[in-house]
């Protein structure tokens, strides 16, 4: 059976390089805990942050995820299954103590990397001291 999600899409690569620029270390295509056949697009194992870059088309983005006119019954079933699967994956990760970030492929890689970086930092407390406010 053909897989719809490519493992190396352009939006994913853009995000990865934006994360790299911020000095963030991550793992690619890590297995979802307890789900042998699913992988996390970009994983931060020590912070337990999982990032998925979802294709607008296949995952029903509110902006670009329009149902095609032809075959719309087939399509909405397919889409529903993808969305269900995403939810299932989220739940498995949350149950294992991970934070899940779901990004649409149309989102700005730099802005995403910024958000992800903040999340990762807030979840990794590697003795950076506790500075309170002042720069
Ligand atoms: Zn979109």
Short mmCIF file of N, CA and C and ligand atoms in Angstrom, two decimals:
data_model
loop_
_atom_site.label_atom_id
_atom_site.label_comp_id
_atom_site.label_asym_id
_atom_site.label_seq_id
_atom_site.Cartn_x
_atom_site.Cartn_y
_atom_site.Cartn_z
N UNK A 1 0.83 -1.19 0.00
CA UNK A 1 0.00 0.00 0.00
C UNK A 1 0.86 1.25 0.00
N UNK A 2 0.45 2.20 -0.78
CA UNK A 2 1.22 3.41 -0.93
C UNK A 2 1.02 4.33 0.27
N UNK A 3 2.08 4.92 0.71
CA UNK A 3 1.96 5.87 1.80
C UNK A 3 1.78 7.27 1.24
N UNK A 4 0.87 8.04 1.85
CA UNK A 4 0.59 9.35 1.32
C UNK A 4 1.58 10.38 1.83
N UNK A 5 1.99 10.19 3.07
CA UNK A 5 2.86 11.20 3.64
C UNK A 5 4.31 10.89 3.27
N UNK A 6 4.91 11.80 2.58
CA UNK A 6 6.32 11.64 2.28
C UNK A 6 7.10 11.87 3.57
N UNK A 7 8.22 11.23 3.70
CA UNK A 7 8.97 11.39 4.94
C UNK A 7 9.86 12.62 4.91
N UNK A 8 9.90 13.30 3.81
CA UNK A 8 10.84 14.40 3.70
C UNK A 8 10.27 15.54 2.86
N UNK A 9 9.17 16.12 3.33
CA UNK A 9 8.52 17.16 2.54
C UNK A 9 9.26 18.49 2.69
N UNK A 10 9.02 19.38 1.76
CA UNK A 10 9.67 20.70 1.80
C UNK A 10 9.34 21.49 3.06
N UNK A 11 8.06 21.53 3.50
CA UNK A 11 7.77 22.27 4.73
C UNK A 11 8.50 21.69 5.94
N UNK A 12 8.66 20.37 5.94
CA UNK A 12 9.38 19.74 7.04
C UNK A 12 10.85 20.14 7.03
N UNK A 13 11.41 20.16 5.84
CA UNK A 13 12.82 20.55 5.72
C UNK A 13 13.03 21.99 6.15
N UNK A 14 12.08 22.87 5.78
CA UNK A 14 12.19 24.28 6.15
C UNK A 14 12.15 24.43 7.67
N UNK A 15 11.26 23.66 8.29
CA UNK A 15 11.16 23.73 9.74
C UNK A 15 12.44 23.22 10.39
N UNK A 16 12.95 22.12 9.86
CA UNK A 16 14.17 21.55 10.42
C UNK A 16 15.32 22.53 10.35
N UNK A 17 15.45 23.23 9.24
CA UNK A 17 16.59 24.13 9.15
C UNK A 17 16.37 25.34 10.06
N UNK A 18 15.11 25.79 10.22
CA UNK A 18 14.84 26.89 11.14
C UNK A 18 15.16 26.47 12.58
N UNK A 19 14.90 25.22 12.91
CA UNK A 19 15.21 24.72 14.25
C UNK A 19 16.73 24.65 14.45
N UNK A 20 17.39 24.20 13.40
CA UNK A 20 18.84 24.11 13.42
C UNK A 20 19.47 25.47 13.70
N UNK A 21 18.95 26.48 13.00
CA UNK A 21 19.47 27.84 13.18
C UNK A 21 19.37 28.31 14.61
N UNK A 22 18.39 27.77 15.32
CA UNK A 22 18.22 28.16 16.72
C UNK A 22 18.98 27.23 17.66
N UNK A 23 19.77 26.37 17.10
CA UNK A 23 20.61 25.50 17.92
C UNK A 23 19.85 24.38 18.61
N UNK A 24 18.69 24.05 18.08
CA UNK A 24 17.90 22.99 18.71
C UNK A 24 18.30 21.63 18.15
N UNK A 25 18.41 20.66 19.04
CA UNK A 25 18.77 19.31 18.62
C UNK A 25 17.52 18.46 18.63
N UNK A 26 17.34 17.70 17.56
CA UNK A 26 16.12 16.89 17.48
C UNK A 26 16.41 15.60 16.75
N UNK A 27 15.48 14.69 16.82
CA UNK A 27 15.56 13.41 16.12
C UNK A 27 14.45 13.37 15.08
N UNK A 28 14.75 12.72 13.98
CA UNK A 28 13.75 12.61 12.92
C UNK A 28 13.09 11.24 12.93
N UNK A 29 11.80 11.25 12.66
CA UNK A 29 11.05 10.02 12.44
C UNK A 29 11.24 9.01 13.56
N UNK A 30 11.16 9.52 14.77
CA UNK A 30 11.17 8.67 15.95
C UNK A 30 9.85 7.93 16.07
N UNK A 31 9.90 6.73 16.57
CA UNK A 31 8.67 5.96 16.73
C UNK A 31 7.77 6.56 17.81
N UNK A 32 6.49 6.58 17.55
CA UNK A 32 5.51 7.00 18.54
C UNK A 32 5.44 5.92 19.62
N UNK A 33 5.56 6.29 20.90
CA UNK A 33 5.55 5.27 21.95
C UNK A 33 4.30 4.39 21.86
N UNK A 34 4.51 3.10 21.82
CA UNK A 34 3.38 2.16 21.78
C UNK A 34 2.72 2.02 20.42
N UNK A 35 3.23 2.71 19.41
CA UNK A 35 2.63 2.59 18.08
C UNK A 35 3.71 2.32 17.05
N UNK A 36 3.94 1.05 16.84
CA UNK A 36 5.10 0.62 16.07
C UNK A 36 5.17 1.22 14.67
N UNK A 37 4.02 1.52 14.07
CA UNK A 37 4.04 1.92 12.67
C UNK A 37 3.89 3.42 12.47
N UNK A 38 3.92 4.18 13.55
CA UNK A 38 3.82 5.63 13.38
C UNK A 38 5.07 6.31 13.88
N UNK A 39 5.41 7.37 13.21
CA UNK A 39 6.61 8.08 13.61
C UNK A 39 6.31 9.57 13.83
N UNK A 40 7.13 10.16 14.68
CA UNK A 40 7.06 11.59 14.96
C UNK A 40 7.95 12.28 13.93
N UNK A 41 7.44 13.31 13.27
CA UNK A 41 8.23 13.98 12.24
C UNK A 41 9.53 14.55 12.82
N UNK A 42 9.37 15.34 13.86
CA UNK A 42 10.53 15.94 14.51
C UNK A 42 10.34 15.75 16.01
N UNK A 43 11.25 15.04 16.65
CA UNK A 43 11.09 14.70 18.06
C UNK A 43 12.21 15.28 18.91
N UNK A 44 11.84 15.75 20.08
CA UNK A 44 12.82 16.20 21.07
C UNK A 44 12.69 15.26 22.26
N UNK A 45 13.43 14.15 22.23
CA UNK A 45 13.18 13.09 23.22
C UNK A 45 13.40 13.53 24.66
N UNK A 46 14.37 14.38 24.94
CA UNK A 46 14.59 14.70 26.35
C UNK A 46 13.53 15.66 26.86
N UNK A 47 13.06 16.55 26.02
CA UNK A 47 11.97 17.45 26.42
C UNK A 47 10.61 16.78 26.26
N UNK A 48 10.60 15.65 25.57
CA UNK A 48 9.35 14.96 25.24
C UNK A 48 8.40 15.89 24.49
N UNK A 49 8.92 16.45 23.42
CA UNK A 49 8.09 17.28 22.55
C UNK A 49 8.07 16.61 21.17
N UNK A 50 6.86 16.39 20.67
CA UNK A 50 6.70 15.77 19.35
C UNK A 50 6.10 16.79 18.40
N UNK A 51 6.72 16.95 17.24
CA UNK A 51 6.23 17.90 16.25
C UNK A 51 5.83 17.16 14.99
N UNK A 52 4.63 17.46 14.51
CA UNK A 52 4.16 16.90 13.25
C UNK A 52 3.89 18.03 12.28
N UNK A 53 4.34 17.85 11.06
CA UNK A 53 4.01 18.81 10.02
C UNK A 53 2.97 18.13 9.13
N UNK A 54 1.74 18.58 9.24
CA UNK A 54 0.65 17.92 8.53
C UNK A 54 0.39 18.57 7.19
N UNK A 55 0.25 17.75 6.17
CA UNK A 55 -0.09 18.26 4.85
C UNK A 55 -1.51 18.83 4.85
N UNK A 56 -1.66 20.04 4.30
CA UNK A 56 -2.97 20.69 4.29
C UNK A 56 -4.00 19.81 3.62
N UNK A 57 -3.61 19.19 2.56
CA UNK A 57 -4.52 18.42 1.74
C UNK A 57 -4.99 17.16 2.45
N UNK A 58 -4.07 16.40 2.96
CA UNK A 58 -4.41 15.09 3.52
C UNK A 58 -4.92 15.13 4.94
N UNK A 59 -4.70 16.24 5.60
CA UNK A 59 -5.11 16.30 7.00
C UNK A 59 -6.23 17.31 7.23
N UNK A 60 -6.74 17.88 6.15
CA UNK A 60 -7.92 18.74 6.27
C UNK A 60 -7.66 20.07 6.91
N UNK A 61 -6.67 20.78 6.45
CA UNK A 61 -6.40 22.12 6.95
C UNK A 61 -7.61 23.02 6.73
N UNK A 62 -7.95 23.87 7.71
CA UNK A 62 -9.14 24.71 7.56
C UNK A 62 -9.04 25.72 6.41
N UNK A 63 -7.84 26.03 5.99
CA UNK A 63 -7.67 27.00 4.90
C UNK A 63 -7.60 26.32 3.54
N UNK A 64 -6.80 25.26 3.45
CA UNK A 64 -6.59 24.63 2.14
C UNK A 64 -7.23 23.26 1.99
N UNK A 65 -7.81 22.75 3.06
CA UNK A 65 -8.32 21.39 3.01
C UNK A 65 -9.72 21.27 2.45
N UNK A 66 -9.90 21.76 1.26
CA UNK A 66 -11.24 21.70 0.64
C UNK A 66 -11.54 20.29 0.13
N UNK A 67 -12.77 19.85 0.35
CA UNK A 67 -13.19 18.56 -0.19
C UNK A 67 -13.38 18.67 -1.70
N UNK A 68 -12.74 17.80 -2.45
CA UNK A 68 -12.91 17.85 -3.90
C UNK A 68 -14.35 17.52 -4.29
N UNK A 69 -14.78 18.05 -5.41
CA UNK A 69 -16.15 17.80 -5.88
C UNK A 69 -16.35 16.34 -6.27
N UNK A 70 -15.39 15.84 -7.02
CA UNK A 70 -15.51 14.45 -7.46
C UNK A 70 -15.14 13.52 -6.31
N UNK A 71 -15.83 12.41 -6.25
CA UNK A 71 -15.49 11.40 -5.25
C UNK A 71 -15.57 11.93 -3.83
N UNK A 72 -16.48 12.84 -3.58
CA UNK A 72 -16.42 13.49 -2.29
C UNK A 72 -16.74 12.55 -1.13
N UNK A 73 -17.53 11.52 -1.37
CA UNK A 73 -17.83 10.55 -0.30
C UNK A 73 -16.56 9.77 0.07
N UNK A 74 -15.88 9.31 -0.96
CA UNK A 74 -14.62 8.60 -0.73
C UNK A 74 -13.65 9.51 -0.01
N UNK A 75 -13.61 10.75 -0.49
CA UNK A 75 -12.65 11.68 0.06
C UNK A 75 -12.91 11.98 1.53
N UNK A 76 -14.17 12.26 1.87
CA UNK A 76 -14.40 12.66 3.26
C UNK A 76 -14.16 11.49 4.21
N UNK A 77 -14.38 10.27 3.72
CA UNK A 77 -14.08 9.10 4.53
C UNK A 77 -12.57 8.99 4.77
N UNK A 78 -11.84 9.18 3.70
CA UNK A 78 -10.38 9.11 3.77
C UNK A 78 -9.84 10.16 4.75
N UNK A 79 -10.36 11.37 4.59
CA UNK A 79 -9.92 12.48 5.42
C UNK A 79 -10.27 12.23 6.89
N UNK A 80 -11.48 11.72 7.10
CA UNK A 80 -11.92 11.46 8.46
C UNK A 80 -10.98 10.45 9.13
N UNK A 81 -10.58 9.44 8.33
CA UNK A 81 -9.68 8.43 8.90
C UNK A 81 -8.32 9.03 9.24
N UNK A 82 -7.83 9.89 8.38
CA UNK A 82 -6.55 10.55 8.67
C UNK A 82 -6.63 11.37 9.94
N UNK A 83 -7.73 12.13 10.06
CA UNK A 83 -7.89 12.98 11.23
C UNK A 83 -8.01 12.13 12.50
N UNK A 84 -8.76 11.03 12.41
CA UNK A 84 -8.88 10.11 13.55
C UNK A 84 -7.52 9.56 13.96
N UNK A 85 -6.76 9.20 12.94
CA UNK A 85 -5.45 8.63 13.20
C UNK A 85 -4.54 9.65 13.89
N UNK A 86 -4.63 10.90 13.44
CA UNK A 86 -3.85 11.95 14.08
C UNK A 86 -4.22 12.09 15.55
N UNK A 87 -5.51 12.03 15.81
CA UNK A 87 -5.98 12.15 17.20
C UNK A 87 -5.46 11.01 18.04
N UNK A 88 -5.53 9.80 17.48
CA UNK A 88 -5.05 8.61 18.18
C UNK A 88 -3.57 8.75 18.51
N UNK A 89 -2.82 9.24 17.53
CA UNK A 89 -1.38 9.43 17.74
C UNK A 89 -1.14 10.45 18.84
N UNK A 90 -1.88 11.56 18.80
CA UNK A 90 -1.76 12.58 19.84
C UNK A 90 -2.02 11.98 21.21
N UNK A 91 -3.08 11.18 21.29
CA UNK A 91 -3.45 10.62 22.58
C UNK A 91 -2.38 9.68 23.12
N UNK A 92 -1.81 8.86 22.23
CA UNK A 92 -0.76 7.94 22.66
C UNK A 92 0.43 8.73 23.22
N UNK A 93 0.76 9.82 22.55
CA UNK A 93 1.89 10.63 23.00
C UNK A 93 1.60 11.33 24.31
N UNK A 94 0.41 11.92 24.40
CA UNK A 94 0.04 12.62 25.63
C UNK A 94 0.05 11.65 26.81
N UNK A 95 -0.46 10.43 26.56
CA UNK A 95 -0.48 9.42 27.61
C UNK A 95 0.92 9.06 28.07
N UNK A 96 1.89 9.16 27.14
CA UNK A 96 3.27 8.83 27.49
C UNK A 96 4.02 10.06 28.01
N UNK A 97 3.31 11.15 28.23
CA UNK A 97 3.92 12.33 28.84
C UNK A 97 4.57 13.29 27.86
N UNK A 98 4.23 13.16 26.59
CA UNK A 98 4.79 14.06 25.60
C UNK A 98 3.87 15.25 25.37
N UNK A 99 4.47 16.34 24.89
CA UNK A 99 3.69 17.46 24.37
C UNK A 99 3.65 17.32 22.86
N UNK A 100 2.51 17.63 22.27
CA UNK A 100 2.36 17.46 20.83
C UNK A 100 2.13 18.81 20.15
N UNK A 101 2.92 19.07 19.14
CA UNK A 101 2.73 20.27 18.32
C UNK A 101 2.32 19.81 16.93
N UNK A 102 1.16 20.27 16.47
CA UNK A 102 0.72 19.93 15.12
C UNK A 102 0.77 21.19 14.28
N UNK A 103 1.62 21.17 13.30
CA UNK A 103 1.76 22.34 12.44
C UNK A 103 1.22 22.01 11.07
N UNK A 104 0.61 23.00 10.44
CA UNK A 104 0.20 22.83 9.04
C UNK A 104 1.37 23.16 8.15
N UNK A 105 1.41 22.52 7.01
CA UNK A 105 2.53 22.76 6.11
C UNK A 105 2.58 24.20 5.59
N UNK A 106 1.46 24.93 5.69
CA UNK A 106 1.47 26.32 5.20
C UNK A 106 2.02 27.30 6.24
N UNK A 107 2.26 26.83 7.44
CA UNK A 107 2.69 27.75 8.49
C UNK A 107 4.15 28.16 8.31
N UNK A 108 4.43 29.33 8.84
CA UNK A 108 5.76 29.90 8.68
C UNK A 108 6.78 29.15 9.54
N UNK A 109 7.83 28.64 8.90
CA UNK A 109 8.80 27.79 9.57
C UNK A 109 9.52 28.53 10.71
N UNK A 110 9.83 29.79 10.49
CA UNK A 110 10.55 30.53 11.52
C UNK A 110 9.71 30.77 12.76
N UNK A 111 8.45 31.12 12.51
CA UNK A 111 7.56 31.36 13.64
C UNK A 111 7.35 30.06 14.43
N UNK A 112 7.18 28.94 13.69
CA UNK A 112 7.01 27.64 14.32
C UNK A 112 8.23 27.27 15.14
N UNK A 113 9.39 27.46 14.55
CA UNK A 113 10.63 27.10 15.23
C UNK A 113 10.77 27.89 16.52
N UNK A 114 10.33 29.14 16.48
CA UNK A 114 10.37 30.00 17.66
C UNK A 114 9.50 29.40 18.77
N UNK A 115 8.28 29.06 18.40
CA UNK A 115 7.34 28.48 19.37
C UNK A 115 7.84 27.15 19.92
N UNK A 116 8.34 26.33 19.01
CA UNK A 116 8.80 25.01 19.42
C UNK A 116 10.00 25.15 20.34
N UNK A 117 10.89 26.06 19.98
CA UNK A 117 12.07 26.30 20.82
C UNK A 117 11.68 26.69 22.24
N UNK A 118 10.68 27.57 22.34
CA UNK A 118 10.22 28.02 23.67
C UNK A 118 9.63 26.85 24.45
N UNK A 119 8.86 26.04 23.76
CA UNK A 119 8.25 24.88 24.41
C UNK A 119 9.32 23.89 24.89
N UNK A 120 10.27 23.61 24.01
CA UNK A 120 11.33 22.67 24.35
C UNK A 120 12.12 23.19 25.56
N UNK A 121 12.44 24.48 25.53
CA UNK A 121 13.20 25.04 26.65
C UNK A 121 12.41 24.96 27.95
N UNK A 122 11.10 25.23 27.85
CA UNK A 122 10.30 25.21 29.08
C UNK A 122 10.19 23.80 29.65
N UNK A 123 10.40 22.80 28.79
CA UNK A 123 10.29 21.42 29.27
C UNK A 123 11.63 20.76 29.55
N UNK A 124 12.71 21.43 29.26
CA UNK A 124 14.02 20.90 29.64
C UNK A 124 14.64 21.85 30.63
N UNK A 125 14.73 21.38 31.82
CA UNK A 125 15.32 22.26 32.83
C UNK A 125 16.72 21.76 33.14
N UNK A 126 17.64 22.22 32.31
CA UNK A 126 19.01 21.73 32.44
C UNK A 126 19.87 22.76 33.16
N UNK A 127 19.48 23.03 34.40
CA UNK A 127 20.27 23.88 35.28
C UNK A 127 20.82 25.15 34.66
N UNK A 128 19.94 25.89 33.95
CA UNK A 128 20.39 27.16 33.39
C UNK A 128 20.30 28.28 34.42
N UNK A 129 20.10 27.91 35.69
CA UNK A 129 19.89 28.94 36.71
C UNK A 129 18.49 29.47 36.58
N UNK A 130 18.02 30.16 37.59
CA UNK A 130 16.65 30.67 37.51
C UNK A 130 16.67 32.19 37.47
N UNK A 131 16.94 32.71 36.30
CA UNK A 131 16.94 34.16 36.15
C UNK A 131 15.50 34.63 36.19
N UNK A 132 15.25 35.67 36.91
CA UNK A 132 13.88 36.16 37.03
C UNK A 132 13.72 37.50 36.36
N UNK A 133 13.35 37.47 35.12
CA UNK A 133 12.93 38.69 34.44
C UNK A 133 13.99 39.55 33.80
N UNK A 134 14.93 40.06 34.52
CA UNK A 134 15.83 41.08 33.98
C UNK A 134 16.75 40.53 32.89
N UNK A 135 16.99 41.33 31.88
CA UNK A 135 17.86 40.91 30.80
C UNK A 135 19.28 41.37 31.06
ZN1 LIG B 1 -3.13 24.93 4.83
#
